[in-house]
Structures are given as C-alpha cells and as structure tokens.
Amino acid sequence: ITKSSSTISEKTISSGKLKLFPNPVSEIATLSFESDEDWIEIRIYSMNGQLIENIQRQRFSRGKQQIQLQLGHLSAGTYQLVAEYDKMKETIRFVVI
C-alpha cells in the first residue's frame, strides 16, 4: 500500500500521518506525526531517487511525536523524505535553501 497524496500550505507539508515544517528549510526542520507504536524508518532521497541519508529507524510510543531533522548539510535543492511504517510508505517533498 502506498500513500502519496500531499497537502501544501505556506510553511507545512503534510502527507497522511506526516507533517514537515518549515518548508523550505535552511538548517533544522521538524517532522511531526501520530504513532500507533509503529517502527518508523526515515530516509532522504534526491529527486532522481538516489539515497542521500538514512535518518532514523526506531519504534515510537503511541501518540504525537516530533523529530528535529538537521538538514543544513544538504546542498540547496529539492529532496524527498520517505517514511515507512506499518507496511505503509509516505513521501514528502521539501526544499533546502
């Protein structure tokens, strides 16, 4: 099962469970999501599909979670954050300035 629908607002990108803000980002972004005690794996890809970084793989407790992502080391451009959990995958595009 793949979810790819996204809603775009001025400062937040959300896709299903996930919200990433601010977007665009220069240094630090916050990834916010609701967990059902899922294992979540977070990766960043270039727009051509190259894996840039494995951010995190961990089991989160039930409820609202927030992770601070250090993204300032990435070159300016557009990337995809991919989160896999509970046999689902969500993708959020974000811009580094």
PDB file of C-alpha atoms in Angstrom:
ATOM      1  CA  ILE A   1       0.000   0.000   0.000  1.00  0.00           C
ATOM      2  CA  THR A   2       1.431   3.367  -0.945  1.00  0.00           C
ATOM      3  CA  LYS A   3       0.155   6.779   0.085  1.00  0.00           C
ATOM      4  CA  SER A   4       1.334   9.754  -1.895  1.00  0.00           C
ATOM      5  CA  SER A   5      -1.318  12.429  -1.580  1.00  0.00           C
ATOM      6  CA  SER A   6       0.033  15.662  -0.153  1.00  0.00           C
ATOM      7  CA  THR A   7      -1.426  18.919   1.060  1.00  0.00           C
ATOM      8  CA  ILE A   8       0.715  22.036   0.665  1.00  0.00           C
ATOM      9  CA  SER A   9       0.429  25.182   2.734  1.00  0.00           C
ATOM     10  CA  GLU A  10       2.792  28.095   3.148  1.00  0.00           C
ATOM     11  CA  LYS A  11       5.026  26.587   5.832  1.00  0.00           C
ATOM     12  CA  THR A  12       3.914  22.980   6.321  1.00  0.00           C
ATOM     13  CA  ILE A  13       3.846  19.953   4.069  1.00  0.00           C
ATOM     14  CA  SER A  14       1.747  17.037   5.224  1.00  0.00           C
ATOM     15  CA  SER A  15       1.174  13.586   3.823  1.00  0.00           C
ATOM     16  CA  GLY A  16      -1.148  11.291   5.754  1.00  0.00           C
ATOM     17  CA  LYS A  17       0.409  10.964   9.222  1.00  0.00           C
ATOM     18  CA  LEU A  18       3.427  13.172   8.476  1.00  0.00           C
ATOM     19  CA  LYS A  19       3.981  16.935   8.648  1.00  0.00           C
ATOM     20  CA  LEU A  20       7.298  18.621   7.863  1.00  0.00           C
ATOM     21  CA  PHE A  21       7.938  22.266   8.705  1.00  0.00           C
ATOM     22  CA  PRO A  22       9.215  24.790   7.848  1.00  0.00           C
ATOM     23  CA  ASN A  23       9.417  24.191   4.142  1.00  0.00           C
ATOM     24  CA  PRO A  24      11.632  25.450   2.612  1.00  0.00           C
ATOM     25  CA  VAL A  25      14.238  24.686   5.283  1.00  0.00           C
ATOM     26  CA  SER A  26      17.714  26.120   5.746  1.00  0.00           C
ATOM     27  CA  GLU A  27      19.033  24.253   8.809  1.00  0.00           C
ATOM     28  CA  ILE A  28      16.533  22.409  11.005  1.00  0.00           C
ATOM     29  CA  ALA A  29      13.100  21.015  10.134  1.00  0.00           C
ATOM     30  CA  THR A  30      10.563  19.360  12.404  1.00  0.00           C
ATOM     31  CA  LEU A  31       8.895  16.129  11.380  1.00  0.00           C
ATOM     32  CA  SER A  32       5.608  15.664  13.242  1.00  0.00           C
ATOM     33  CA  PHE A  33       3.423  12.556  13.163  1.00  0.00           C
ATOM     34  CA  GLU A  34       0.994  10.396  15.111  1.00  0.00           C
ATOM     35  CA  SER A  35       2.345   6.988  16.103  1.00  0.00           C
ATOM     36  CA  ASP A  36       0.444   3.813  16.868  1.00  0.00           C
ATOM     37  CA  GLU A  37       3.571   2.315  18.473  1.00  0.00           C
ATOM     38  CA  ASP A  38       4.964   1.784  14.978  1.00  0.00           C
ATOM     39  CA  TRP A  39       8.508   1.133  13.857  1.00  0.00           C
ATOM     40  CA  ILE A  40       9.309   4.057  11.589  1.00  0.00           C
ATOM     41  CA  GLU A  41      12.209   4.289   9.166  1.00  0.00           C
ATOM     42  CA  ILE A  42      13.048   7.726   7.743  1.00  0.00           C
ATOM     43  CA  ARG A  43      15.252   8.269   4.697  1.00  0.00           C
ATOM     44  CA  ILE A  44      16.106  11.202   2.422  1.00  0.00           C
ATOM     45  CA  TYR A  45      16.405  10.789  -1.342  1.00  0.00           C
ATOM     46  CA  SER A  46      17.424  13.112  -4.147  1.00  0.00           C
ATOM     47  CA  MET A  47      14.754  13.816  -6.748  1.00  0.00           C
ATOM     48  CA  ASN A  48      16.412  11.275  -9.072  1.00  0.00           C
ATOM     49  CA  GLY A  49      15.936   8.532  -6.459  1.00  0.00           C
ATOM     50  CA  GLN A  50      19.456   8.375  -5.024  1.00  0.00           C
ATOM     51  CA  LEU A  51      19.549   7.588  -1.299  1.00  0.00           C
ATOM     52  CA  ILE A  52      21.160  10.577   0.421  1.00  0.00           C
ATOM     53  CA  GLU A  53      20.781   9.646   4.073  1.00  0.00           C
ATOM     54  CA  ASN A  54      19.207   7.139   6.456  1.00  0.00           C
ATOM     55  CA  ILE A  55      17.889   9.452   9.189  1.00  0.00           C
ATOM     56  CA  GLN A  56      16.342   7.158  11.747  1.00  0.00           C
ATOM     57  CA  ARG A  57      14.808   3.758  12.411  1.00  0.00           C
ATOM     58  CA  GLN A  58      13.073   3.397  15.711  1.00  0.00           C
ATOM     59  CA  ARG A  59       9.877   2.380  17.447  1.00  0.00           C
ATOM     60  CA  PHE A  60       7.885   5.294  18.778  1.00  0.00           C
ATOM     61  CA  SER A  61       5.374   5.219  21.600  1.00  0.00           C
ATOM     62  CA  ARG A  62       1.696   5.856  20.897  1.00  0.00           C
ATOM     63  CA  GLY A  63       0.700   9.484  20.346  1.00  0.00           C
ATOM     64  CA  LYS A  64       2.037  12.658  18.756  1.00  0.00           C
ATOM     65  CA  GLN A  65       5.774  12.613  18.042  1.00  0.00           C
ATOM     66  CA  GLN A  66       8.215  15.243  16.790  1.00  0.00           C
ATOM     67  CA  ILE A  67      11.739  14.763  15.462  1.00  0.00           C
ATOM     68  CA  GLN A  68      14.172  17.590  14.787  1.00  0.00           C
ATOM     69  CA  LEU A  69      15.986  16.951  11.499  1.00  0.00           C
ATOM     70  CA  GLN A  70      19.369  18.571  10.861  1.00  0.00           C
ATOM     71  CA  LEU A  71      19.230  19.328   7.128  1.00  0.00           C
ATOM     72  CA  GLY A  72      21.647  22.251   6.779  1.00  0.00           C
ATOM     73  CA  HIS A  73      24.401  19.984   5.422  1.00  0.00           C
ATOM     74  CA  LEU A  74      22.360  19.214   2.292  1.00  0.00           C
ATOM     75  CA  SER A  75      23.025  21.211  -0.869  1.00  0.00           C
ATOM     76  CA  ALA A  76      20.301  23.627  -1.944  1.00  0.00           C
ATOM     77  CA  GLY A  77      17.619  21.800  -3.900  1.00  0.00           C
ATOM     78  CA  THR A  78      14.523  19.622  -3.688  1.00  0.00           C
ATOM     79  CA  TYR A  79      14.531  16.313  -1.827  1.00  0.00           C
ATOM     80  CA  GLN A  80      12.119  13.591  -0.809  1.00  0.00           C
ATOM     81  CA  LEU A  81      11.699  12.445   2.764  1.00  0.00           C
ATOM     82  CA  VAL A  82      10.387   8.857   2.813  1.00  0.00           C
ATOM     83  CA  ALA A  83       8.905   7.359   5.966  1.00  0.00           C
ATOM     84  CA  GLU A  84       7.978   3.683   6.127  1.00  0.00           C
ATOM     85  CA  TYR A  85       5.786   2.334   8.913  1.00  0.00           C
ATOM     86  CA  ASP A  86       3.236  -0.397   9.443  1.00  0.00           C
ATOM     87  CA  LYS A  87       3.722  -1.684   5.855  1.00  0.00           C
ATOM     88  CA  MET A  88       2.955   1.807   4.502  1.00  0.00           C
ATOM     89  CA  LYS A  89       5.200   4.367   2.837  1.00  0.00           C
ATOM     90  CA  GLU A  90       4.717   8.134   2.752  1.00  0.00           C
ATOM     91  CA  THR A  91       6.746  10.652   0.791  1.00  0.00           C
ATOM     92  CA  ILE A  92       7.093  14.373   1.412  1.00  0.00           C
ATOM     93  CA  ARG A  93       8.977  16.709  -0.915  1.00  0.00           C
ATOM     94  CA  PHE A  94      10.924  19.507   0.706  1.00  0.00           C
ATOM     95  CA  VAL A  95      13.272  22.258  -0.378  1.00  0.00           C
ATOM     96  CA  VAL A  96      16.634  23.154   1.163  1.00  0.00           C
ATOM     97  CA  ILE A  97      17.699  26.774   0.654  1.00  0.00           C
TER      98      ILE A  97
END
